[in-house]
CSV table of C-alpha atoms and ligand atoms in Angstrom, one decimal:
chain,number,residue,atom,x,y,z
Y,15,MET,CA,4.6,25.0,-63.3
Y,16,SER,CA,1.1,24.8,-64.7
Y,17,SER,CA,-1.6,22.7,-63.2
Y,18,LEU,CA,-2.5,24.0,-59.8
Y,19,PRO,CA,-5.4,22.1,-58.2
Y,20,ILE,CA,-7.7,25.0,-57.1
Y,21,SER,CA,-9.0,27.5,-59.8
Y,22,THR,CA,-7.0,30.7,-59.5
Y,23,ASP,CA,-10.1,32.7,-60.4
Y,24,LEU,CA,-11.8,31.2,-57.3
Y,25,LEU,CA,-8.8,32.2,-55.3
Y,26,GLN,CA,-8.6,35.7,-56.6
Y,27,SER,CA,-12.3,36.5,-56.0
Y,28,HIS,CA,-11.9,34.9,-52.5
Y,29,ASN,CA,-9.0,37.3,-51.7
Y,30,ALA,CA,-10.6,40.3,-53.3
Y,31,GLN,CA,-13.5,40.1,-50.8
Y,32,ARG,CA,-11.2,40.0,-47.9
Y,33,LEU,CA,-8.3,42.3,-48.9
Y,34,GLU,CA,-9.6,45.6,-47.5
Y,35,ALA,CA,-10.1,44.1,-44.1
Y,36,LEU,CA,-6.6,42.6,-44.1
Y,37,ARG,CA,-5.1,46.0,-45.2
Y,38,GLU,CA,-6.8,47.7,-42.2
Y,39,ASP,CA,-5.5,45.1,-39.8
Y,40,TYR,CA,-2.0,45.1,-41.3
Y,41,GLU,CA,-1.7,48.9,-41.1
Y,42,ALA,CA,-3.0,48.9,-37.5
Y,43,LEU,CA,-0.3,46.3,-36.6
Y,44,ARG,CA,2.3,48.3,-38.5
Y,45,ARG,CA,1.6,51.3,-36.2
Y,46,SER,CA,1.6,49.2,-33.0
Y,47,LEU,CA,4.9,47.4,-34.0
Y,48,ALA,CA,6.5,50.7,-35.0
Y,49,ARG,CA,6.0,51.9,-31.4
Y,50,ARG,CA,8.4,48.9,-30.6
Y,51,TYR,CA,10.8,50.0,-33.3
Y,52,ILE,CA,9.8,47.0,-35.4
Y,53,ASP,CA,9.3,47.3,-39.2
Y,54,ILE,CA,6.4,45.0,-40.1
Y,55,ASP,CA,7.6,44.7,-43.7
Y,56,VAL,CA,11.0,43.5,-42.6
Y,57,ILE,CA,9.3,40.7,-40.6
Y,58,LYS,CA,7.0,39.9,-43.5
Y,59,ALA,CA,10.0,39.6,-45.8
Y,60,LYS,CA,11.7,37.2,-43.4
Y,61,LEU,CA,8.6,35.1,-43.2
Y,62,ALA,CA,8.4,35.0,-47.0
Y,63,GLN,CA,11.7,33.0,-46.9
Y,64,PHE,CA,10.3,30.4,-44.5
Y,65,SER,CA,8.8,27.1,-45.6
Y,66,VAL,CA,8.0,23.7,-44.1
Y,67,ALA,CA,7.7,20.3,-45.7
Y,68,LEU,CA,4.6,18.1,-45.6
Y,69,PRO,CA,4.6,14.4,-44.7
Y,70,SER,CA,3.3,12.3,-47.6
Y,71,TRP,CA,1.7,10.0,-45.0
Y,72,GLY,CA,0.0,13.0,-43.4
Y,73,SER,CA,-2.3,13.5,-46.4
Y,74,GLY,CA,-4.2,10.3,-45.6
Y,75,ARG,CA,-6.2,9.6,-42.5
Y,76,GLY,CA,-4.1,8.2,-39.6
Y,77,GLY,CA,-5.2,5.8,-36.9
Y,78,THR,CA,-4.2,4.2,-33.7
Y,79,ARG,CA,-3.7,0.5,-32.9
Y,80,PHE,CA,-7.4,0.5,-32.0
Y,81,ALA,CA,-8.8,1.8,-35.3
Y,82,ARG,CA,-8.5,4.0,-38.3
Y,83,PHE,CA,-11.5,5.7,-39.7
Y,84,PRO,CA,-11.0,6.6,-43.3
Y,85,ILE,CA,-12.7,9.6,-45.1
Y,86,ALA,CA,-14.2,9.5,-48.5
Y,87,GLY,CA,-11.8,10.9,-51.1
Y,88,GLU,CA,-8.7,10.4,-49.1
Y,89,PRO,CA,-5.6,9.6,-51.2
Y,90,THR,CA,-4.8,6.0,-51.9
Y,91,ASN,CA,-1.3,6.4,-53.5
Y,92,ILE,CA,1.6,8.8,-53.8
Y,93,HIS,CA,0.1,10.5,-56.9
Y,94,GLU,CA,-3.1,11.4,-55.0
Y,95,LYS,CA,-1.1,12.4,-51.9
Y,96,LEU,CA,0.9,14.8,-54.0
Y,97,ALA,CA,-2.3,16.3,-55.4
Y,98,ASP,CA,-3.6,16.9,-51.9
Y,99,CYS,CA,-0.2,18.3,-50.8
Y,100,ALA,CA,-0.4,20.7,-53.8
Y,101,VAL,CA,-3.7,22.0,-52.5
Y,102,VAL,CA,-2.1,22.8,-49.2
Y,103,ASN,CA,0.8,24.5,-50.8
Y,104,GLN,CA,-1.4,26.5,-53.3
Y,105,LEU,CA,-3.5,27.9,-50.5
Y,106,SER,CA,-0.8,28.3,-47.8
Y,107,ARG,CA,2.2,29.0,-50.0
Y,108,ILE,CA,4.7,27.8,-47.3
Y,109,THR,CA,4.7,24.0,-48.0
Y,110,PRO,CA,6.5,23.6,-51.3
Y,111,ARG,CA,8.1,20.3,-50.4
Y,112,VAL,CA,6.9,16.8,-49.5
Y,113,SER,CA,8.8,14.3,-47.3
Y,114,PRO,CA,8.2,10.8,-48.7
Y,115,HIS,CA,8.3,7.5,-46.9
Y,116,PHE,CA,9.5,4.2,-48.4
Y,117,PRO,CA,8.1,1.7,-49.3
Y,118,TRP,CA,4.8,3.4,-48.6
Y,119,ASP,CA,5.4,5.8,-51.6
Y,120,HIS,CA,7.1,3.3,-53.9
Y,121,VAL,CA,6.7,3.8,-57.7
Y,122,SER,CA,8.5,2.3,-60.6
Y,123,ASP,CA,9.6,5.6,-62.2
Y,124,TYR,CA,11.0,8.2,-59.7
Y,125,PRO,CA,12.2,10.8,-62.3
Y,126,ALA,CA,8.6,10.8,-63.6
Y,127,LEU,CA,7.3,11.3,-60.0
Y,128,ARG,CA,9.8,14.2,-59.6
Y,129,ALA,CA,8.4,15.8,-62.8
Y,130,GLU,CA,4.8,15.2,-61.7
Y,131,ALA,CA,5.5,16.9,-58.3
Y,132,ALA,CA,7.2,19.8,-60.1
Y,133,GLU,CA,4.1,20.2,-62.3
Y,134,LEU,CA,2.2,20.7,-59.1
Y,135,GLY,CA,4.7,23.2,-57.7
Y,136,LEU,CA,6.2,20.7,-55.3
Y,137,GLY,CA,9.7,19.3,-54.6
Y,138,PHE,CA,10.9,16.6,-52.2
Y,139,ASP,CA,12.5,17.1,-48.8
Y,140,ALA,CA,14.2,14.4,-46.7
Y,141,VAL,CA,13.3,10.8,-47.6
Y,142,ASN,CA,12.2,8.5,-44.7
Y,143,SER,CA,13.3,4.8,-44.6
Y,144,ASN,CA,11.1,2.2,-42.9
Y,145,THR,CA,12.6,-0.7,-41.0
Y,146,PHE,CA,9.8,-0.7,-38.4
Y,147,GLN,CA,7.4,-2.8,-40.4
Y,148,ASP,CA,7.8,-6.1,-42.3
Y,149,ARG,CA,6.4,-6.0,-45.8
Y,150,PRO,CA,4.9,-8.9,-47.8
Y,151,GLY,CA,7.7,-11.1,-49.2
Y,152,GLN,CA,10.4,-9.6,-47.0
Y,153,THR,CA,13.2,-12.2,-46.4
Y,154,TYR,CA,14.2,-11.3,-42.9
Y,155,SER,CA,11.8,-10.0,-40.2
Y,156,TYR,CA,12.4,-6.8,-38.2
Y,157,ARG,CA,10.5,-8.4,-35.2
Y,158,ASN,CA,13.7,-8.4,-33.2
Y,159,GLY,CA,14.9,-5.1,-34.5
Y,160,SER,CA,16.4,-3.8,-37.7
Y,161,LEU,CA,19.7,-1.7,-37.8
Y,162,SER,CA,20.4,-3.0,-34.2
Y,163,SER,CA,19.1,-6.5,-34.6
Y,164,THR,CA,21.2,-9.4,-33.3
Y,165,ASP,CA,20.5,-11.1,-36.7
Y,166,LYS,CA,23.1,-9.9,-39.2
Y,167,SER,CA,20.9,-10.7,-42.2
Y,168,ALA,CA,18.2,-8.5,-40.8
Y,169,ARG,CA,20.7,-5.7,-40.2
Y,170,ASP,CA,22.2,-6.0,-43.7
Y,171,GLN,CA,18.7,-6.0,-45.2
Y,172,ALA,CA,17.9,-2.8,-43.3
Y,173,ILE,CA,21.2,-1.2,-44.3
Y,174,ARG,CA,20.4,-2.1,-48.0
Y,175,HIS,CA,16.9,-0.5,-47.7
Y,176,ASN,CA,18.4,2.7,-46.3
Y,177,ILE,CA,20.9,2.8,-49.2
Y,178,ASP,CA,18.1,2.2,-51.7
Y,179,CYS,CA,16.2,5.1,-50.1
Y,180,ILE,CA,19.2,7.3,-50.8
Y,181,GLU,CA,19.2,6.3,-54.4
Y,182,ILE,CA,15.5,7.0,-54.7
Y,183,GLY,CA,16.1,10.4,-53.0
Y,184,ARG,CA,18.7,11.3,-55.5
Y,185,ALA,CA,16.3,10.6,-58.3
Y,186,LEU,CA,13.7,12.8,-56.5
Y,187,GLY,CA,16.1,15.7,-55.9
Y,188,SER,CA,16.2,15.2,-52.1
Y,189,ARG,CA,19.4,15.8,-50.1
Y,190,ALA,CA,18.7,14.0,-46.8
Y,191,LEU,CA,17.7,10.7,-45.3
Y,192,THR,CA,15.8,10.5,-42.1
Y,193,VAL,CA,16.4,7.3,-40.1
Y,194,TRP,CA,14.0,6.5,-37.3
Y,195,ILE,CA,14.0,2.9,-36.0
Y,196,GLY,CA,11.6,1.4,-33.5
Y,197,ASP,CA,14.3,-1.0,-32.2
Y,198,GLY,CA,14.3,-1.6,-28.5
Y,199,SER,CA,12.9,-4.0,-25.9
Y,200,ASN,CA,9.8,-4.7,-23.8
Y,201,PHE,CA,11.4,-6.6,-20.9
Y,202,PRO,CA,14.4,-5.9,-18.7
Y,203,GLY,CA,17.1,-8.2,-19.8
Y,204,GLN,CA,15.6,-8.8,-23.2
Y,205,GLN,CA,18.3,-6.8,-24.9
Y,206,HIS,CA,22.0,-6.1,-24.2
Y,207,LEU,CA,21.7,-2.3,-24.1
Y,208,GLY,CA,25.3,-1.6,-25.0
Y,209,ALA,CA,25.6,-4.2,-27.8
Y,210,ALA,CA,22.4,-3.0,-29.4
Y,211,LEU,CA,23.8,0.6,-29.7
Y,212,ASP,CA,27.1,-0.8,-31.1
Y,213,ARG,CA,25.2,-2.8,-33.8
Y,214,TYR,CA,23.2,0.3,-34.6
Y,215,LEU,CA,26.3,2.5,-35.0
Y,216,ASP,CA,28.0,-0.2,-37.2
Y,217,SER,CA,24.9,-0.2,-39.4
Y,218,LEU,CA,24.7,3.6,-39.6
Y,219,ARG,CA,28.4,3.8,-40.5
Y,220,GLN,CA,27.6,1.7,-43.6
Y,221,ILE,CA,24.7,3.9,-44.5
Y,222,TYR,CA,26.7,7.1,-43.8
Y,223,ALA,CA,29.4,5.8,-46.2
Y,224,ALA,CA,26.8,5.6,-49.0
Y,225,LEU,CA,25.7,9.3,-48.6
Y,226,PRO,CA,26.5,11.6,-51.5
Y,227,ALA,CA,28.8,14.5,-50.7
Y,228,ASP,CA,26.1,17.1,-50.3
Y,229,TRP,CA,23.7,14.8,-48.4
Y,230,ARG,CA,22.9,14.6,-44.7
Y,231,VAL,CA,21.5,11.8,-42.5
Y,232,PHE,CA,19.0,12.8,-39.8
Y,233,LEU,CA,18.9,10.6,-36.7
Y,234,GLU,CA,15.4,10.7,-35.1
Y,235,HIS,CA,15.3,9.9,-31.4
Y,236,LYS,CA,12.1,8.7,-29.6
Y,237,MET,CA,11.6,7.9,-26.0
Y,238,PHE,CA,9.3,4.8,-26.5
Y,239,GLU,CA,6.8,3.0,-28.8
Y,240,PRO,CA,6.8,0.6,-30.4
Y,241,ALA,CA,9.2,-0.6,-27.7
Y,242,PHE,CA,8.0,0.0,-24.2
Y,243,TYR,CA,11.0,-0.8,-21.9
Y,244,SER,CA,14.0,0.5,-23.8
Y,245,THR,CA,14.6,2.2,-27.2
Y,246,VAL,CA,18.0,2.1,-28.9
Y,247,ILE,CA,18.0,5.9,-29.8
Y,248,ALA,CA,15.6,7.1,-27.0
Y,249,ASP,CA,16.8,10.6,-26.4
Y,250,TRP,CA,18.8,13.5,-27.8
Y,251,GLY,CA,21.8,12.4,-25.8
Y,252,SER,CA,22.1,9.1,-27.6
Y,253,SER,CA,21.3,10.8,-30.9
Y,254,ILE,CA,24.0,13.5,-30.7
Y,255,LEU,CA,26.6,11.0,-29.5
Y,256,ALA,CA,25.8,8.8,-32.4
Y,257,ALA,CA,25.8,11.7,-34.8
Y,258,GLN,CA,29.2,12.8,-33.5
Y,259,GLN,CA,30.6,9.3,-33.9
Y,260,LEU,CA,29.4,9.2,-37.5
Y,261,GLY,CA,30.7,12.5,-38.9
Y,262,PRO,CA,29.7,15.9,-40.1
Y,263,LYS,CA,26.9,14.7,-42.4
Y,264,ALA,CA,25.1,13.2,-39.5
Y,265,LYS,CA,22.6,15.5,-37.7
Y,266,CYS,CA,19.9,15.1,-35.1
Y,267,LEU,CA,16.2,15.4,-36.0
Y,268,VAL,CA,13.8,16.6,-33.2
Y,269,ASP,CA,10.3,15.2,-33.5
Y,270,LEU,CA,8.4,17.3,-30.9
Y,271,GLY,CA,6.2,14.3,-29.8
Y,272,HIS,CA,9.1,12.0,-29.0
Y,273,HIS,CA,9.8,13.4,-25.5
Y,274,ALA,CA,8.2,12.8,-22.1
Y,275,PRO,CA,5.6,15.3,-21.2
Y,276,ASN,CA,7.0,18.7,-19.9
Y,277,VAL,CA,10.5,18.0,-21.3
Y,278,ASN,CA,12.2,21.3,-22.1
Y,279,ILE,CA,12.4,20.7,-25.9
Y,280,GLU,CA,13.5,24.3,-26.7
Y,281,GLN,CA,16.6,23.7,-24.6
Y,282,ILE,CA,17.3,20.5,-26.5
Y,283,VAL,CA,17.1,22.6,-29.7
Y,284,ALA,CA,19.6,25.1,-28.2
Y,285,ARG,CA,22.0,22.3,-27.1
Y,286,LEU,CA,21.9,20.5,-30.5
Y,287,HIS,CA,22.6,23.8,-32.2
Y,288,SER,CA,25.4,24.6,-29.8
Y,289,PHE,CA,27.2,21.5,-31.0
Y,290,GLY,CA,26.4,22.0,-34.7
Y,291,LYS,CA,24.1,19.0,-34.8
Y,292,LEU,CA,20.7,20.5,-35.2
Y,293,GLY,CA,19.5,18.8,-38.5
Y,294,GLY,CA,15.8,19.1,-38.6
Y,295,PHE,CA,12.3,19.0,-37.1
Y,296,HIS,CA,9.1,16.9,-37.2
Y,297,PHE,CA,6.6,19.4,-36.1
Y,298,ASN,CA,3.4,18.2,-34.3
Y,299,ASP,CA,1.9,18.5,-30.8
Y,300,SER,CA,1.1,16.1,-28.0
Y,301,LYS,CA,-0.4,16.0,-24.5
Y,302,TYR,CA,0.7,12.5,-23.4
Y,303,GLY,CA,2.8,10.4,-25.8
Y,304,ASP,CA,3.7,10.5,-29.5
Y,305,ASP,CA,0.2,11.7,-30.2
Y,306,ASP,CA,1.1,13.3,-33.5
Y,307,LEU,CA,-1.6,16.0,-33.1
Y,308,ASP,CA,-1.7,19.2,-35.1
Y,309,SER,CA,1.2,21.6,-34.5
Y,310,GLY,CA,0.4,24.3,-32.0
Y,311,SER,CA,-3.0,22.7,-31.2
Y,312,ILE,CA,-2.1,21.7,-27.6
Y,313,ASN,CA,0.9,23.8,-26.6
Y,314,PRO,CA,1.4,26.8,-28.9
Y,315,HIS,CA,3.6,28.5,-26.4
Y,316,GLN,CA,6.1,25.6,-26.6
Y,317,LEU,CA,6.2,25.9,-30.4
Y,318,PHE,CA,6.9,29.6,-30.0
Y,319,LEU,CA,9.7,28.9,-27.5
Y,320,VAL,CA,11.2,26.4,-30.0
Y,321,PHE,CA,11.2,29.0,-32.7
Y,322,ASN,CA,12.6,31.6,-30.3
Y,323,GLU,CA,15.6,29.3,-30.0
Y,324,LEU,CA,15.7,28.8,-33.8
Y,325,VAL,CA,15.9,32.6,-34.3
Y,326,GLU,CA,18.7,32.8,-31.7
Y,327,ALA,CA,20.5,30.0,-33.6
Y,328,GLU,CA,20.0,31.7,-36.9
Y,329,LEU,CA,21.7,34.8,-35.4
Y,330,ASN,CA,24.5,32.7,-34.0
Y,331,PRO,CA,25.2,29.9,-36.6
Y,332,ARG,CA,27.3,26.9,-35.6
Y,333,ASP,CA,28.6,24.8,-38.5
Y,334,GLY,CA,26.1,26.5,-40.6
Y,335,PHE,CA,22.4,26.8,-39.8
Y,336,ASP,CA,20.1,25.0,-42.3
Y,337,PRO,CA,17.6,22.9,-40.3
Y,338,ALA,CA,15.0,20.9,-42.3
Y,339,TYR,CA,11.5,21.9,-41.2
Y,340,MET,CA,9.0,19.1,-41.7
Y,341,ILE,CA,5.5,18.3,-40.3
Y,342,ASP,CA,4.9,14.8,-39.0
Y,343,GLN,CA,1.3,14.3,-37.9
Y,344,SER,CA,-1.4,11.7,-37.8
Y,345,HIS,CA,-4.8,13.0,-38.8
Y,346,ASN,CA,-7.2,10.6,-37.1
Y,347,VAL,CA,-10.3,12.8,-36.8
Y,348,THR,CA,-10.0,15.8,-39.2
Y,349,ASP,CA,-9.7,16.2,-43.0
Y,350,PRO,CA,-6.0,15.8,-43.4
Y,351,ILE,CA,-5.8,18.8,-45.8
Y,352,GLU,CA,-7.5,21.0,-43.2
Y,353,SER,CA,-5.1,19.9,-40.5
Y,354,MET,CA,-2.1,20.6,-42.7
Y,355,LEU,CA,-3.4,24.0,-43.6
Y,356,SER,CA,-4.1,24.8,-39.9
Y,357,SER,CA,-0.7,23.4,-38.8
Y,358,ALA,CA,1.2,25.3,-41.5
Y,359,GLU,CA,-0.5,28.5,-40.3
Y,360,ALA,CA,0.4,27.7,-36.6
Y,361,ILE,CA,4.0,27.1,-37.5
Y,362,ALA,CA,4.3,30.3,-39.6
Y,363,GLY,CA,2.7,32.1,-36.7
Y,364,ALA,CA,5.1,30.8,-34.1
Y,365,TYR,CA,8.1,31.7,-36.3
Y,366,THR,CA,6.7,35.2,-36.9
Y,367,LYS,CA,6.1,35.8,-33.2
Y,368,ALA,CA,9.7,34.7,-32.5
Y,369,LEU,CA,10.9,37.3,-35.1
Y,370,LEU,CA,9.1,40.0,-33.1
Y,371,VAL,CA,11.2,39.4,-30.0
Y,372,GLU,CA,13.3,42.5,-29.3
Y,373,ARG,CA,16.5,40.6,-29.1
Y,374,ASP,CA,18.8,43.4,-27.8
Y,375,SER,CA,16.4,44.1,-24.9
Y,376,LEU,CA,16.1,40.4,-24.1
Y,377,HIS,CA,19.9,39.9,-24.1
Y,378,ASP,CA,20.4,43.0,-22.0
Y,379,ALA,CA,17.8,41.8,-19.4
Y,380,GLN,CA,19.3,38.3,-19.5
Y,381,GLU,CA,22.9,39.7,-18.9
Y,382,GLU,CA,21.5,41.9,-16.0
Y,383,ASN,CA,19.4,39.1,-14.6
Y,384,ASP,CA,16.4,41.3,-14.9
Y,385,VAL,CA,14.2,38.2,-14.8
Y,386,MET,CA,10.8,39.9,-15.2
Y,387,MET,CA,11.9,42.2,-18.0
Y,388,ALA,CA,13.4,39.2,-19.9
Y,389,PHE,CA,10.2,37.2,-19.5
Y,390,GLN,CA,8.0,40.1,-20.4
Y,391,THR,CA,10.1,40.8,-23.5
Y,392,LEU,CA,9.4,37.3,-24.8
Y,393,ARG,CA,5.7,37.5,-23.7
Y,394,ARG,CA,5.2,40.8,-25.5
Y,395,ALA,CA,6.1,39.0,-28.8
Y,396,TYR,CA,4.1,35.9,-28.0
Y,397,ARG,CA,0.9,37.7,-27.2
Y,398,THR,CA,1.1,39.8,-30.5
Y,399,ASP,CA,-1.6,38.6,-33.0
Y,400,VAL,CA,0.5,38.1,-36.1
Y,401,THR,CA,-2.3,36.9,-38.3
Y,402,PRO,CA,-2.2,40.0,-40.6
Y,403,ILE,CA,1.5,39.4,-41.3
Y,404,VAL,CA,1.1,35.7,-42.0
Y,405,ALA,CA,-2.0,36.4,-44.2
Y,406,MET,CA,-0.3,39.3,-46.1
Y,407,ALA,CA,2.8,37.2,-46.8
Y,408,ARG,CA,0.6,34.3,-47.9
Y,409,MET,CA,-1.5,36.5,-50.2
Y,410,GLU,CA,1.6,38.2,-51.8
Y,411,ALA,CA,2.9,34.7,-52.5
Y,412,GLY,CA,-0.3,33.8,-54.3
Y,413,GLY,CA,-2.1,32.0,-51.5
Y,414,ALA,CA,-5.6,32.3,-50.0
Y,415,LEU,CA,-6.5,34.8,-47.3
Y,416,ASP,CA,-8.7,32.3,-45.5
Y,417,THR,CA,-7.3,28.9,-46.4
Y,418,LEU,CA,-9.9,26.7,-44.7
Y,419,ALA,CA,-12.8,28.7,-46.0
Y,420,LEU,CA,-11.5,28.5,-49.6
Y,421,TYR,CA,-10.6,24.9,-49.3
Y,422,ARG,CA,-14.2,24.0,-48.2
Y,423,TYR,CA,-15.7,26.3,-50.8
Y,424,SER,CA,-13.6,24.6,-53.5
Y,425,GLY,CA,-15.4,21.2,-52.9
Y,426,TRP,CA,-12.0,19.4,-53.4
Y,427,ARG,CA,-12.8,16.6,-51.0
Y,428,GLU,CA,-16.2,16.0,-52.4
Y,429,GLN,CA,-14.8,15.9,-55.9
Y,430,LYS,CA,-12.1,13.4,-54.8
Y,431,ALA,CA,-14.7,11.3,-53.1
Y,432,ARG,CA,-16.4,10.8,-56.4
Y,433,GLU,CA,-13.1,10.1,-58.2
Y,434,ARG,CA,-11.0,8.0,-55.8
Y,435,LYS,CA,-11.2,4.4,-54.6
Y,436,VAL,CA,-12.7,3.9,-51.1
Y,437,THR,CA,-10.0,3.0,-48.6
Y,438,GLY,CA,-10.6,0.2,-46.1
Y,439,LEU,CA,-11.1,0.3,-42.4
Y,440,GLY,CA,-8.1,-1.0,-40.4
Y,441,ALA,CA,-5.7,0.2,-37.8
Y,442,GLY,CA,-2.4,1.9,-37.6
Y,443,ILE,CA,-0.8,4.7,-39.5
Y,444,VAL,CA,-1.0,3.5,-43.1
I,508,LRH,C1,8.0,7.7,-35.6
I,508,LRH,C2,7.8,8.8,-36.6
I,508,LRH,C3,8.9,8.8,-37.7
I,508,LRH,C4,8.1,8.3,-39.0
I,508,LRH,C5,6.9,7.8,-38.5
I,508,LRH,C6,5.8,7.9,-39.4
I,508,LRH,O1,7.1,7.9,-34.5
I,508,LRH,O2,7.8,10.0,-36.0
I,508,LRH,O3,9.3,10.1,-38.0
I,508,LRH,O4,8.8,7.5,-39.7
I,508,LRH,O5,6.6,8.6,-37.3
I,509,MN,MN1,8.7,11.8,-36.8
C-alpha cells in the first residue's frame, strides 16, 4: 500500500499538537470507567476490530427529485470516488472497504480497479445491482418492475444483470450481492400482490443459484419509494420469508431509513438475528422517509440501541454472526467527505457506547423485571462521552485526531476543484 491521499507529515504534526489533550481525556475516562469495572483498553481493542464500508455513490453530491446541487471538485467517476473514499479511510481508519454500484461504477478492467483500490488502502464490500433505472440502449424497460415484472424478458434481463454483478464482484474480491428493487405499484389493483412476490422469488432463485459457495445475497426491504401504494419487498417480514425460501446464503439487509417513522428497528435487528438471517446494514438517519441523512445526525439514541442489539447478537451468535456494515447516505447539502467522516465517527461512537453496557447487570435487572435499573444501565453507557476512546483507537491506527479539521486544512476539495471536471446540475441520486 503506498499512495495515501493526505501527506503523512501533515497528519503527524496535526496529531502531535493534540496528543497531550487526548491523553488527559483518555486517562480521565479510564479512571471513571474503572469505577464501573470496565477496562478502557479492552473496549479500545474491540473497537479497533470494527469497520464500516463506504457507498461509492456517497462520495458525490446526492439530490432529490427536485434538484441536485453539485460542488466543485466532486468525483465524476469510480476512480475519483475511490480517491475520496481513501481520504475518509486515511483520516478515520475505520472505512477500509467501498460498496460499489453497477452500472454507475462500470469500468472495462475490474482486476485493475481492484489493484487501484488496494493501492489506496481500500477493498470492496458487497456489490449493488441496479434494476430500478433504465439505462441508455437497454432492451427491456423496468418501468413495470424488474425481478417481479410481468414481462419475462424484463425479468430475465434483470436476472442477467444481477449475475453479471456477481461476476464483477468476484473480480473485485467482494463476497456479497445486495439486491434492492423498487418494484411495486402506485394504484390499488395495479398489481397482483401475490403473483408479484412469486415472480420475485422465481427470479431470486436463479440469482441465488449463480452465487459462489462463499458468497451471500442480501435482500434489502423498503416500505415505499419509488412505488407509493405497494412495494414487493416492503418490510422485514417479506424479506426474512423470502430469505428463508431461498436458502442459507440469503440474508436480510436493514437500511435504517426504509421503515416508517418510530418503527422499533432495534427489535427488527434482534428478530433477524434470532433466525440467523441478519446479513447487513445500510447506516443512515431519517426523520420522515428514506431521507438518507448522516448516521446519528437525527436519532443517535436509535443508532446506539441498534448497536446494543448487535453486541447482544455477537455474544449469542445464531448461524454465525458476520453482518456487513455499510453506510448508505445521500449528501445533498454537505461536502460528502465531511459527511462520511462525521458518520463514521457517529457509528464508531454508537458501537463503543454499546460495548460499555454492563451486560450482566442489565441481564440481571431484565430477569428480575427491575425496569428502572435495566433502563439506567443502558442509559449510563449511552451518556458516556466515548470520544477519547474513538480518537485514541483512530490515532493508533494511523488516523487523524480531528478528522474534519485536518481534511479542511489539507485543501483536498479545493485541489480537486482545480483538477476535476465540473459536474452538471440535475436531479436524483446520480
Ligand atoms: C434504496 C437504496 C439502495 C441503493 C440505493 C442507492 O433506497 O437504499 O440500497 O441501491 O438506495
Ligand atoms: Mn440502502
